[in-house]
């Protein structure tokens, strides 16, 4: 049922774990061996008996209707079992266009012949083999009645959305921005364009679905198992308990697997139609449409500063796009609420509707595109004030959150600037651009960017058990997208139970387990981790009760002094020589095990009202060919402070991954949308540029110490997304410093650098 990893701790992992606290140790990934030997089974690796294979046919137009499909040709193809179209698609209990709350995204499940975006599923062919299904889908030869699509931010009618991001106001202000700009000595007004980006997780969306009587057995990658289960149950009129989803490993998610997607449901419908288990895996190209993307933005920054360079006003306006049929608005301006002190700040939005799949969360949604614009504009202001960009950021350092006026729960950003700058060797950077060259004559530039991401917490549950044999079991339906959740949670579980990590079986990745919330918003470790922490504490409290109330126990009457759990023993807090093993306590009580439950919200909200964010400073070096404009990021140093670090190995790799995405944002990544057809022209990993090894510079991530007494009892902030922020801006600013050319379009086109 539940997934438990067959763990063999590496020597390194265990050695660290045995001495004291597991949290904070660089424990080797528990699933590492499974991954590198290929033993880890991903959704599409499952082949239940009787499996049939489904292939989607997707629209080649972005707007219109499907006027005809050659279903007969596809059905006549050897091996094809059935062709699912709006004519025979099994009934759903819920309209896939119904919307009961803002984060229930509309799906295209063959409800009619409308085409709302390119790559929309328009039929599913089910066959005995993947080849037959794929060939059958090709034989459908759809005819369309096509209409002209709206494809870019320049198309369509502009409106102000009701809310952006996860419910932020579309217009928010403190102070008098216009007065601040009017009275400023220095002004910057600049517009920055960021492109649509598509999630390119190594593992495409996939599902193996099998109807078992009235229930469903599913293998599919999910960043939100309980939500996926609820949505499936709703769509098929089932009780949630009738749906079992296994998702032990994800080959990346980046937000695109946070919500159940239409193609996953099509796999379930196909299984129902043919009465067999069905596997449906998206092709690379099919990832560009029905499973979300990062929307393009056009951001206008208006900044004012006084004679000393202090900001007098910040206005951050974002124009973005959603689909024609649903709402998701990239909250790019909101980063300006947090980073730089200013007496007047305004963030505003408007949007257009495009014939595109609905945009969605993508790693550092909002902050990633928002921070590249803000960090560029701040750099422009530093230059206008004749100041070093790092000194400029320190001058405008926010001691309290500028927009809300709240104190920060913790903020070691100054230390990030200092440690990062020292390590990078920022001192001695010439102020003027285009003044450094390397021995080959390449232009060299150095840039800095501030990283920030909210420290969020959601709701999660966990269950913990200590057995008479002294082993612990901790269960929560958590998700490992590759970030190392299996390991970090096992560390938290071990500490909460007072056990060595190899004495803990950690179970996750299954919808039958307690709801671990969503692996998103960089909040998974804090959220599910706190549920684990409280579940463990509940077990230990139960054991302590048993021991302290039993006069045969050395802990009898420990009462007020209390006990601590360590190494499988309960010890008197005031005299650690007195104690006994968990096994002894359970033995005497005649119990096989004790159980405890925990929730992320146990213990209630922390006292006080704080602005909670992780912070960082990223320093970048680029080299630019003065003749060709070719840019190479050569060196990045990021220093990040994110509260307590559960596992420095894993956290470092999250930061590095984020920084690589920052390089990608600044220099490589862009969906090229054909304005005539609304199709993505580079819908594959060959033409959609993400950094390859040769593009990744020397990278260093510094883990800056930070204690946060307010975010949660463990002091954990998120680390998954912050690395993207700051890094992109640092690279862009380094390009300016190398060339003297300020490019406000991302990724920076090399032709803009040939002067
Ligand atoms: Mo992340 S975009 O919250 O998976």
PDB file of N, CA and C in Angstrom, residues 548-629:
ATOM      1  N   UNK A 548       6.248   7.932  33.194  1.00  0.00           N
ATOM      2  CA  UNK A 548       6.276   8.766  34.402  1.00  0.00           C
ATOM      3  C   UNK A 548       5.205   8.348  35.407  1.00  0.00           C
ATOM      4  N   UNK A 549       4.179   7.670  34.906  1.00  0.00           N
ATOM      5  CA  UNK A 549       3.117   7.236  35.807  1.00  0.00           C
ATOM      6  C   UNK A 549       3.342   5.821  36.329  1.00  0.00           C
ATOM      7  N   UNK A 550       4.483   5.242  36.024  1.00  0.00           N
ATOM      8  CA  UNK A 550       4.725   3.843  36.382  1.00  0.00           C
ATOM      9  C   UNK A 550       5.907   3.774  37.342  1.00  0.00           C
ATOM     10  N   UNK A 551       5.658   3.318  38.554  1.00  0.00           N
ATOM     11  CA  UNK A 551       6.745   3.384  39.546  1.00  0.00           C
ATOM     12  C   UNK A 551       7.888   2.424  39.249  1.00  0.00           C
ATOM     13  N   UNK A 552       7.688   1.505  38.311  1.00  0.00           N
ATOM     14  CA  UNK A 552       8.790   0.619  37.926  1.00  0.00           C
ATOM     15  C   UNK A 552       9.742   1.315  36.949  1.00  0.00           C
ATOM     16  N   UNK A 553       9.348   2.484  36.479  1.00  0.00           N
ATOM     17  CA  UNK A 553      10.186   3.193  35.493  1.00  0.00           C
ATOM     18  C   UNK A 553      11.161   4.126  36.179  1.00  0.00           C
ATOM     19  N   UNK A 554      12.417   4.191  35.687  1.00  0.00           N
ATOM     20  CA  UNK A 554      13.367   5.178  36.232  1.00  0.00           C
ATOM     21  C   UNK A 554      12.889   6.614  36.002  1.00  0.00           C
ATOM     22  N   UNK A 555      11.862   6.767  35.203  1.00  0.00           N
ATOM     23  CA  UNK A 555      11.343   8.101  34.927  1.00  0.00           C
ATOM     24  C   UNK A 555      10.139   8.426  35.808  1.00  0.00           C
ATOM     25  N   UNK A 556       9.822   7.490  36.690  1.00  0.00           N
ATOM     26  CA  UNK A 556       8.648   7.694  37.534  1.00  0.00           C
ATOM     27  C   UNK A 556       8.761   9.012  38.282  1.00  0.00           C
ATOM     28  N   UNK A 557       7.724   9.825  38.145  1.00  0.00           N
ATOM     29  CA  UNK A 557       7.702  11.087  38.875  1.00  0.00           C
ATOM     30  C   UNK A 557       8.576  12.173  38.279  1.00  0.00           C
ATOM     31  N   UNK A 558       9.128  11.945  37.081  1.00  0.00           N
ATOM     32  CA  UNK A 558       9.958  12.995  36.451  1.00  0.00           C
ATOM     33  C   UNK A 558       9.149  14.280  36.312  1.00  0.00           C
ATOM     34  N   UNK A 559       7.861  14.106  36.179  1.00  0.00           N
ATOM     35  CA  UNK A 559       6.877  15.207  36.213  1.00  0.00           C
ATOM     36  C   UNK A 559       7.347  16.514  35.632  1.00  0.00           C
ATOM     37  N   UNK A 560       7.533  17.467  36.526  1.00  0.00           N
ATOM     38  CA  UNK A 560       7.798  18.826  36.069  1.00  0.00           C
ATOM     39  C   UNK A 560       9.134  18.958  35.356  1.00  0.00           C
ATOM     40  N   UNK A 561      10.092  18.175  35.785  1.00  0.00           N
ATOM     41  CA  UNK A 561      11.408  18.256  35.138  1.00  0.00           C
ATOM     42  C   UNK A 561      11.269  17.848  33.675  1.00  0.00           C
ATOM     43  N   UNK A 562      10.412  16.887  33.417  1.00  0.00           N
ATOM     44  CA  UNK A 562      10.146  16.466  32.048  1.00  0.00           C
ATOM     45  C   UNK A 562      11.186  15.491  31.534  1.00  0.00           C
ATOM     46  N   UNK A 563      10.930  15.040  30.309  1.00  0.00           N
ATOM     47  CA  UNK A 563      11.806  14.043  29.702  1.00  0.00           C
ATOM     48  C   UNK A 563      12.221  14.508  28.314  1.00  0.00           C
ATOM     49  N   UNK A 564      13.299  13.924  27.832  1.00  0.00           N
ATOM     50  CA  UNK A 564      13.694  14.168  26.447  1.00  0.00           C
ATOM     51  C   UNK A 564      13.880  12.805  25.783  1.00  0.00           C
ATOM     52  N   UNK A 565      13.605  12.772  24.486  1.00  0.00           N
ATOM     53  CA  UNK A 565      13.736  11.526  23.733  1.00  0.00           C
ATOM     54  C   UNK A 565      14.997  11.607  22.896  1.00  0.00           C
ATOM     55  N   UNK A 566      15.849  10.594  23.028  1.00  0.00           N
ATOM     56  CA  UNK A 566      17.079  10.593  22.240  1.00  0.00           C
ATOM     57  C   UNK A 566      17.583   9.166  22.079  1.00  0.00           C
ATOM     58  N   UNK A 567      17.970   8.826  20.881  1.00  0.00           N
ATOM     59  CA  UNK A 567      18.575   7.526  20.630  1.00  0.00           C
ATOM     60  C   UNK A 567      17.682   6.367  21.037  1.00  0.00           C
ATOM     61  N   UNK A 568      16.378   6.529  20.900  1.00  0.00           N
ATOM     62  CA  UNK A 568      15.454   5.446  21.216  1.00  0.00           C
ATOM     63  C   UNK A 568      15.175   5.304  22.699  1.00  0.00           C
ATOM     64  N   UNK A 569      15.567   6.319  23.470  1.00  0.00           N
ATOM     65  CA  UNK A 569      15.359   6.293  24.920  1.00  0.00           C
ATOM     66  C   UNK A 569      14.672   7.574  25.366  1.00  0.00           C
ATOM     67  N   UNK A 570      13.952   7.435  26.474  1.00  0.00           N
ATOM     68  CA  UNK A 570      13.444   8.625  27.168  1.00  0.00           C
ATOM     69  C   UNK A 570      14.368   8.876  28.349  1.00  0.00           C
ATOM     70  N   UNK A 571      14.785  10.131  28.502  1.00  0.00           N
ATOM     71  CA  UNK A 571      15.732  10.483  29.568  1.00  0.00           C
ATOM     72  C   UNK A 571      15.128  11.601  30.411  1.00  0.00           C
ATOM     73  N   UNK A 572      15.453  11.587  31.693  1.00  0.00           N
ATOM     74  CA  UNK A 572      15.042  12.729  32.536  1.00  0.00           C
ATOM     75  C   UNK A 572      15.800  13.961  32.079  1.00  0.00           C
ATOM     76  N   UNK A 573      15.093  15.014  31.898  1.00  0.00           N
ATOM     77  CA  UNK A 573      15.737  16.233  31.424  1.00  0.00           C
ATOM     78  C   UNK A 573      16.752  16.752  32.451  1.00  0.00           C
ATOM     79  N   UNK A 574      16.456  16.567  33.730  1.00  0.00           N
ATOM     80  CA  UNK A 574      17.349  17.101  34.765  1.00  0.00           C
ATOM     81  C   UNK A 574      18.461  16.123  35.148  1.00  0.00           C
ATOM     82  N   UNK A 575      18.409  14.910  34.602  1.00  0.00           N
ATOM     83  CA  UNK A 575      19.451  13.928  34.916  1.00  0.00           C
ATOM     84  C   UNK A 575      19.439  12.857  33.824  1.00  0.00           C
ATOM     85  N   UNK A 576      20.236  13.110  32.820  1.00  0.00           N
ATOM     86  CA  UNK A 576      20.133  12.260  31.632  1.00  0.00           C
ATOM     87  C   UNK A 576      20.725  10.864  31.843  1.00  0.00           C
ATOM     88  N   UNK A 577      21.312  10.627  33.017  1.00  0.00           N
ATOM     89  CA  UNK A 577      21.765   9.254  33.282  1.00  0.00           C
ATOM     90  C   UNK A 577      20.572   8.361  33.626  1.00  0.00           C
ATOM     91  N   UNK A 578      19.455   8.966  33.946  1.00  0.00           N
ATOM     92  CA  UNK A 578      18.272   8.183  34.306  1.00  0.00           C
ATOM     93  C   UNK A 578      17.312   8.141  33.124  1.00  0.00           C
ATOM     94  N   UNK A 579      17.057   6.942  32.664  1.00  0.00           N
ATOM     95  CA  UNK A 579      16.144   6.810  31.532  1.00  0.00           C
ATOM     96  C   UNK A 579      15.945   5.364  31.151  1.00  0.00           C
ATOM     97  N   UNK A 580      15.180   5.138  30.131  1.00  0.00           N
ATOM     98  CA  UNK A 580      14.974   3.772  29.643  1.00  0.00           C
ATOM     99  C   UNK A 580      14.564   3.805  28.169  1.00  0.00           C
ATOM    100  N   UNK A 581      14.623   2.633  27.550  1.00  0.00           N
ATOM    101  CA  UNK A 581      14.326   2.575  26.120  1.00  0.00           C
ATOM    102  C   UNK A 581      12.816   2.623  25.882  1.00  0.00           C
ATOM    103  N   UNK A 582      12.465   3.063  24.653  1.00  0.00           N
ATOM    104  CA  UNK A 582      11.057   3.054  24.259  1.00  0.00           C
ATOM    105  C   UNK A 582      10.499   1.631  24.395  1.00  0.00           C
ATOM    106  N   UNK A 583      11.325   0.658  23.992  1.00  0.00           N
ATOM    107  CA  UNK A 583      10.885  -0.738  24.011  1.00  0.00           C
ATOM    108  C   UNK A 583      10.512  -1.178  25.422  1.00  0.00           C
ATOM    109  N   UNK A 584      11.333  -0.758  26.399  1.00  0.00           N
ATOM    110  CA  UNK A 584      11.070  -1.158  27.781  1.00  0.00           C
ATOM    111  C   UNK A 584       9.726  -0.599  28.249  1.00  0.00           C
ATOM    112  N   UNK A 585       9.462   0.630  27.872  1.00  0.00           N
ATOM    113  CA  UNK A 585       8.200   1.272  28.290  1.00  0.00           C
ATOM    114  C   UNK A 585       7.007   0.522  27.693  1.00  0.00           C
ATOM    115  N   UNK A 586       7.123   0.214  26.391  1.00  0.00           N
ATOM    116  CA  UNK A 586       6.010  -0.465  25.718  1.00  0.00           C
ATOM    117  C   UNK A 586       5.849  -1.892  26.231  1.00  0.00           C
ATOM    118  N   UNK A 587       6.972  -2.547  26.483  1.00  0.00           N
ATOM    119  CA  UNK A 587       6.983  -3.904  27.020  1.00  0.00           C
ATOM    120  C   UNK A 587       6.169  -3.979  28.306  1.00  0.00           C
ATOM    121  N   UNK A 588       6.549  -3.090  29.222  1.00  0.00           N
ATOM    122  CA  UNK A 588       5.913  -3.087  30.536  1.00  0.00           C
ATOM    123  C   UNK A 588       4.430  -2.773  30.437  1.00  0.00           C
ATOM    124  N   UNK A 589       4.095  -1.879  29.495  1.00  0.00           N
ATOM    125  CA  UNK A 589       2.692  -1.499  29.344  1.00  0.00           C
ATOM    126  C   UNK A 589       1.910  -2.538  28.547  1.00  0.00           C
ATOM    127  N   UNK A 590       2.625  -3.533  28.021  1.00  0.00           N
ATOM    128  CA  UNK A 590       1.954  -4.562  27.232  1.00  0.00           C
ATOM    129  C   UNK A 590       1.397  -4.032  25.932  1.00  0.00           C
ATOM    130  N   UNK A 591       2.056  -3.024  25.364  1.00  0.00           N
ATOM    131  CA  UNK A 591       1.573  -2.426  24.114  1.00  0.00           C
ATOM    132  C   UNK A 591       2.506  -2.782  22.960  1.00  0.00           C
ATOM    133  N   UNK A 592       1.928  -3.032  21.800  1.00  0.00           N
ATOM    134  CA  UNK A 592       2.737  -3.304  20.611  1.00  0.00           C
ATOM    135  C   UNK A 592       3.303  -2.009  20.038  1.00  0.00           C
ATOM    136  N   UNK A 593       2.560  -0.924  20.205  1.00  0.00           N
ATOM    137  CA  UNK A 593       3.015   0.364  19.659  1.00  0.00           C
ATOM    138  C   UNK A 593       2.210   1.495  20.275  1.00  0.00           C
ATOM    139  N   UNK A 594       2.739   2.700  20.146  1.00  0.00           N
ATOM    140  CA  UNK A 594       1.934   3.894  20.461  1.00  0.00           C
ATOM    141  C   UNK A 594       1.904   4.771  19.231  1.00  0.00           C
ATOM    142  N   UNK A 595       0.797   5.483  19.094  1.00  0.00           N
ATOM    143  CA  UNK A 595       0.588   6.292  17.897  1.00  0.00           C
ATOM    144  C   UNK A 595       0.326   7.738  18.290  1.00  0.00           C
ATOM    145  N   UNK A 596       0.742   8.647  17.436  1.00  0.00           N
ATOM    146  CA  UNK A 596       0.418  10.052  17.650  1.00  0.00           C
ATOM    147  C   UNK A 596       0.093  10.706  16.329  1.00  0.00           C
ATOM    148  N   UNK A 597      -0.764  11.713  16.397  1.00  0.00           N
ATOM    149  CA  UNK A 597      -1.097  12.435  15.172  1.00  0.00           C
ATOM    150  C   UNK A 597      -0.684  13.882  15.320  1.00  0.00           C
ATOM    151  N   UNK A 598      -0.346  14.495  14.201  1.00  0.00           N
ATOM    152  CA  UNK A 598       0.063  15.888  14.249  1.00  0.00           C
ATOM    153  C   UNK A 598      -0.437  16.649  13.051  1.00  0.00           C
ATOM    154  N   UNK A 599      -0.572  17.932  13.263  1.00  0.00           N
ATOM    155  CA  UNK A 599      -0.982  18.816  12.171  1.00  0.00           C
ATOM    156  C   UNK A 599      -0.013  19.988  12.125  1.00  0.00           C
ATOM    157  N   UNK A 600       0.146  20.556  10.932  1.00  0.00           N
ATOM    158  CA  UNK A 600       1.065  21.691  10.797  1.00  0.00           C
ATOM    159  C   UNK A 600       0.614  22.864  11.648  1.00  0.00           C
ATOM    160  N   UNK A 601      -0.682  22.924  11.960  1.00  0.00           N
ATOM    161  CA  UNK A 601      -1.181  24.073  12.721  1.00  0.00           C
ATOM    162  C   UNK A 601      -1.261  23.789  14.213  1.00  0.00           C
ATOM    163  N   UNK A 602      -0.809  22.603  14.662  1.00  0.00           N
ATOM    164  CA  UNK A 602      -0.787  22.335  16.102  1.00  0.00           C
ATOM    165  C   UNK A 602       0.049  23.402  16.796  1.00  0.00           C
ATOM    166  N   UNK A 603      -0.392  23.763  17.971  1.00  0.00           N
ATOM    167  CA  UNK A 603       0.358  24.783  18.709  1.00  0.00           C
ATOM    168  C   UNK A 603      -0.117  26.185  18.372  1.00  0.00           C
ATOM    169  N   UNK A 604      -1.010  26.283  17.394  1.00  0.00           N
ATOM    170  CA  UNK A 604      -1.595  27.583  17.059  1.00  0.00           C
ATOM    171  C   UNK A 604      -0.632  28.482  16.326  1.00  0.00           C
ATOM    172  N   UNK A 605      -1.120  29.627  15.904  1.00  0.00           N
ATOM    173  CA  UNK A 605      -0.264  30.555  15.165  1.00  0.00           C
ATOM    174  C   UNK A 605       0.794  31.175  16.081  1.00  0.00           C
ATOM    175  N   UNK A 606       1.928  31.487  15.514  1.00  0.00           N
ATOM    176  CA  UNK A 606       2.989  32.120  16.287  1.00  0.00           C
ATOM    177  C   UNK A 606       2.524  33.499  16.746  1.00  0.00           C
ATOM    178  N   UNK A 607       3.038  33.913  17.898  1.00  0.00           N
ATOM    179  CA  UNK A 607       2.657  35.220  18.423  1.00  0.00           C
ATOM    180  C   UNK A 607       3.194  36.327  17.525  1.00  0.00           C
ATOM    181  N   UNK A 608       2.447  37.421  17.463  1.00  0.00           N
ATOM    182  CA  UNK A 608       2.919  38.584  16.712  1.00  0.00           C
ATOM    183  C   UNK A 608       2.610  38.479  15.244  1.00  0.00           C
ATOM    184  N   UNK A 609       2.743  39.583  14.571  1.00  0.00           N
ATOM    185  CA  UNK A 609       2.381  39.648  13.163  1.00  0.00           C
ATOM    186  C   UNK A 609       3.623  40.081  12.393  1.00  0.00           C
ATOM    187  N   UNK A 610       4.181  39.130  11.667  1.00  0.00           N
ATOM    188  CA  UNK A 610       5.463  39.383  11.019  1.00  0.00           C
ATOM    189  C   UNK A 610       5.379  39.208   9.510  1.00  0.00           C
ATOM    190  N   UNK A 611       6.252  39.901   8.822  1.00  0.00           N
ATOM    191  CA  UNK A 611       6.486  39.624   7.405  1.00  0.00           C
ATOM    192  C   UNK A 611       7.498  38.492   7.358  1.00  0.00           C
ATOM    193  N   UNK A 612       7.134  37.422   6.660  1.00  0.00           N
ATOM    194  CA  UNK A 612       7.972  36.220   6.671  1.00  0.00           C
ATOM    195  C   UNK A 612       8.499  35.943   5.274  1.00  0.00           C
ATOM    196  N   UNK A 613       9.791  36.039   5.132  1.00  0.00           N
ATOM    197  CA  UNK A 613      10.423  35.826   3.830  1.00  0.00           C
ATOM    198  C   UNK A 613      11.806  35.225   4.012  1.00  0.00           C
ATOM    199  N   UNK A 614      12.217  34.446   3.030  1.00  0.00           N
ATOM    200  CA  UNK A 614      13.623  34.090   2.902  1.00  0.00           C
ATOM    201  C   UNK A 614      14.288  35.169   2.043  1.00  0.00           C
ATOM    202  N   UNK A 615      15.587  35.336   2.205  1.00  0.00           N
ATOM    203  CA  UNK A 615      16.304  36.379   1.465  1.00  0.00           C
ATOM    204  C   UNK A 615      17.612  35.829   0.919  1.00  0.00           C
ATOM    205  N   UNK A 616      18.157  36.568  -0.016  1.00  0.00           N
ATOM    206  CA  UNK A 616      19.457  36.180  -0.529  1.00  0.00           C
ATOM    207  C   UNK A 616      20.051  37.275  -1.395  1.00  0.00           C
ATOM    208  N   UNK A 617      21.334  37.118  -1.689  1.00  0.00           N
ATOM    209  CA  UNK A 617      22.027  38.048  -2.576  1.00  0.00           C
ATOM    210  C   UNK A 617      22.821  37.212  -3.572  1.00  0.00           C
ATOM    211  N   UNK A 618      22.646  37.528  -4.833  1.00  0.00           N
ATOM    212  CA  UNK A 618      23.330  36.757  -5.868  1.00  0.00           C
ATOM    213  C   UNK A 618      24.265  37.681  -6.649  1.00  0.00           C
ATOM    214  N   UNK A 619      25.468  37.208  -6.834  1.00  0.00           N
ATOM    215  CA  UNK A 619      26.486  37.962  -7.566  1.00  0.00           C
ATOM    216  C   UNK A 619      26.842  37.169  -8.817  1.00  0.00           C
ATOM    217  N   UNK A 620      26.891  37.864  -9.933  1.00  0.00           N
ATOM    218  CA  UNK A 620      27.129  37.170 -11.198  1.00  0.00           C
ATOM    219  C   UNK A 620      28.234  37.845 -11.987  1.00  0.00           C
ATOM    220  N   UNK A 621      29.002  36.997 -12.665  1.00  0.00           N
ATOM    221  CA  UNK A 621      29.975  37.501 -13.641  1.00  0.00           C
ATOM    222  C   UNK A 621      29.576  36.965 -15.007  1.00  0.00           C
ATOM    223  N   UNK A 622      29.588  37.843 -16.003  1.00  0.00           N
ATOM    224  CA  UNK A 622      29.375  37.376 -17.374  1.00  0.00           C
ATOM    225  C   UNK A 622      30.533  37.848 -18.237  1.00  0.00           C
ATOM    226  N   UNK A 623      30.710  37.122 -19.333  1.00  0.00           N
ATOM    227  CA  UNK A 623      31.660  37.567 -20.353  1.00  0.00           C
ATOM    228  C   UNK A 623      30.895  37.680 -21.663  1.00  0.00           C
ATOM    229  N   UNK A 624      31.130  38.774 -22.357  1.00  0.00           N
ATOM    230  CA  UNK A 624      30.393  39.042 -23.589  1.00  0.00           C
ATOM    231  C   UNK A 624      31.387  39.257 -24.725  1.00  0.00           C
ATOM    232  N   UNK A 625      31.134  38.567 -25.815  1.00  0.00           N
ATOM    233  CA  UNK A 625      31.953  38.770 -27.006  1.00  0.00           C
ATOM    234  C   UNK A 625      31.579  40.117 -27.617  1.00  0.00           C
ATOM    235  N   UNK A 626      32.530  41.052 -27.702  1.00  0.00           N
ATOM    236  CA  UNK A 626      32.167  42.402 -28.156  1.00  0.00           C
ATOM    237  C   UNK A 626      31.736  42.429 -29.621  1.00  0.00           C
ATOM    238  N   UNK A 627      32.160  41.460 -30.410  1.00  0.00           N
ATOM    239  CA  UNK A 627      31.793  41.449 -31.828  1.00  0.00           C
ATOM    240  C   UNK A 627      30.493  40.691 -32.076  1.00  0.00           C
ATOM    241  N   UNK A 628      30.311  39.603 -31.363  1.00  0.00           N
ATOM    242  CA  UNK A 628      29.172  38.722 -31.641  1.00  0.00           C
ATOM    243  C   UNK A 628      28.014  38.892 -30.668  1.00  0.00           C
ATOM    244  N   UNK A 629      28.266  39.556 -29.534  1.00  0.00           N
ATOM    245  CA  UNK A 629      27.213  39.713 -28.538  1.00  0.00           C
ATOM    246  C   UNK A 629      26.946  38.463 -27.725  1.00  0.00           C
TER     247      UNK A 629
END
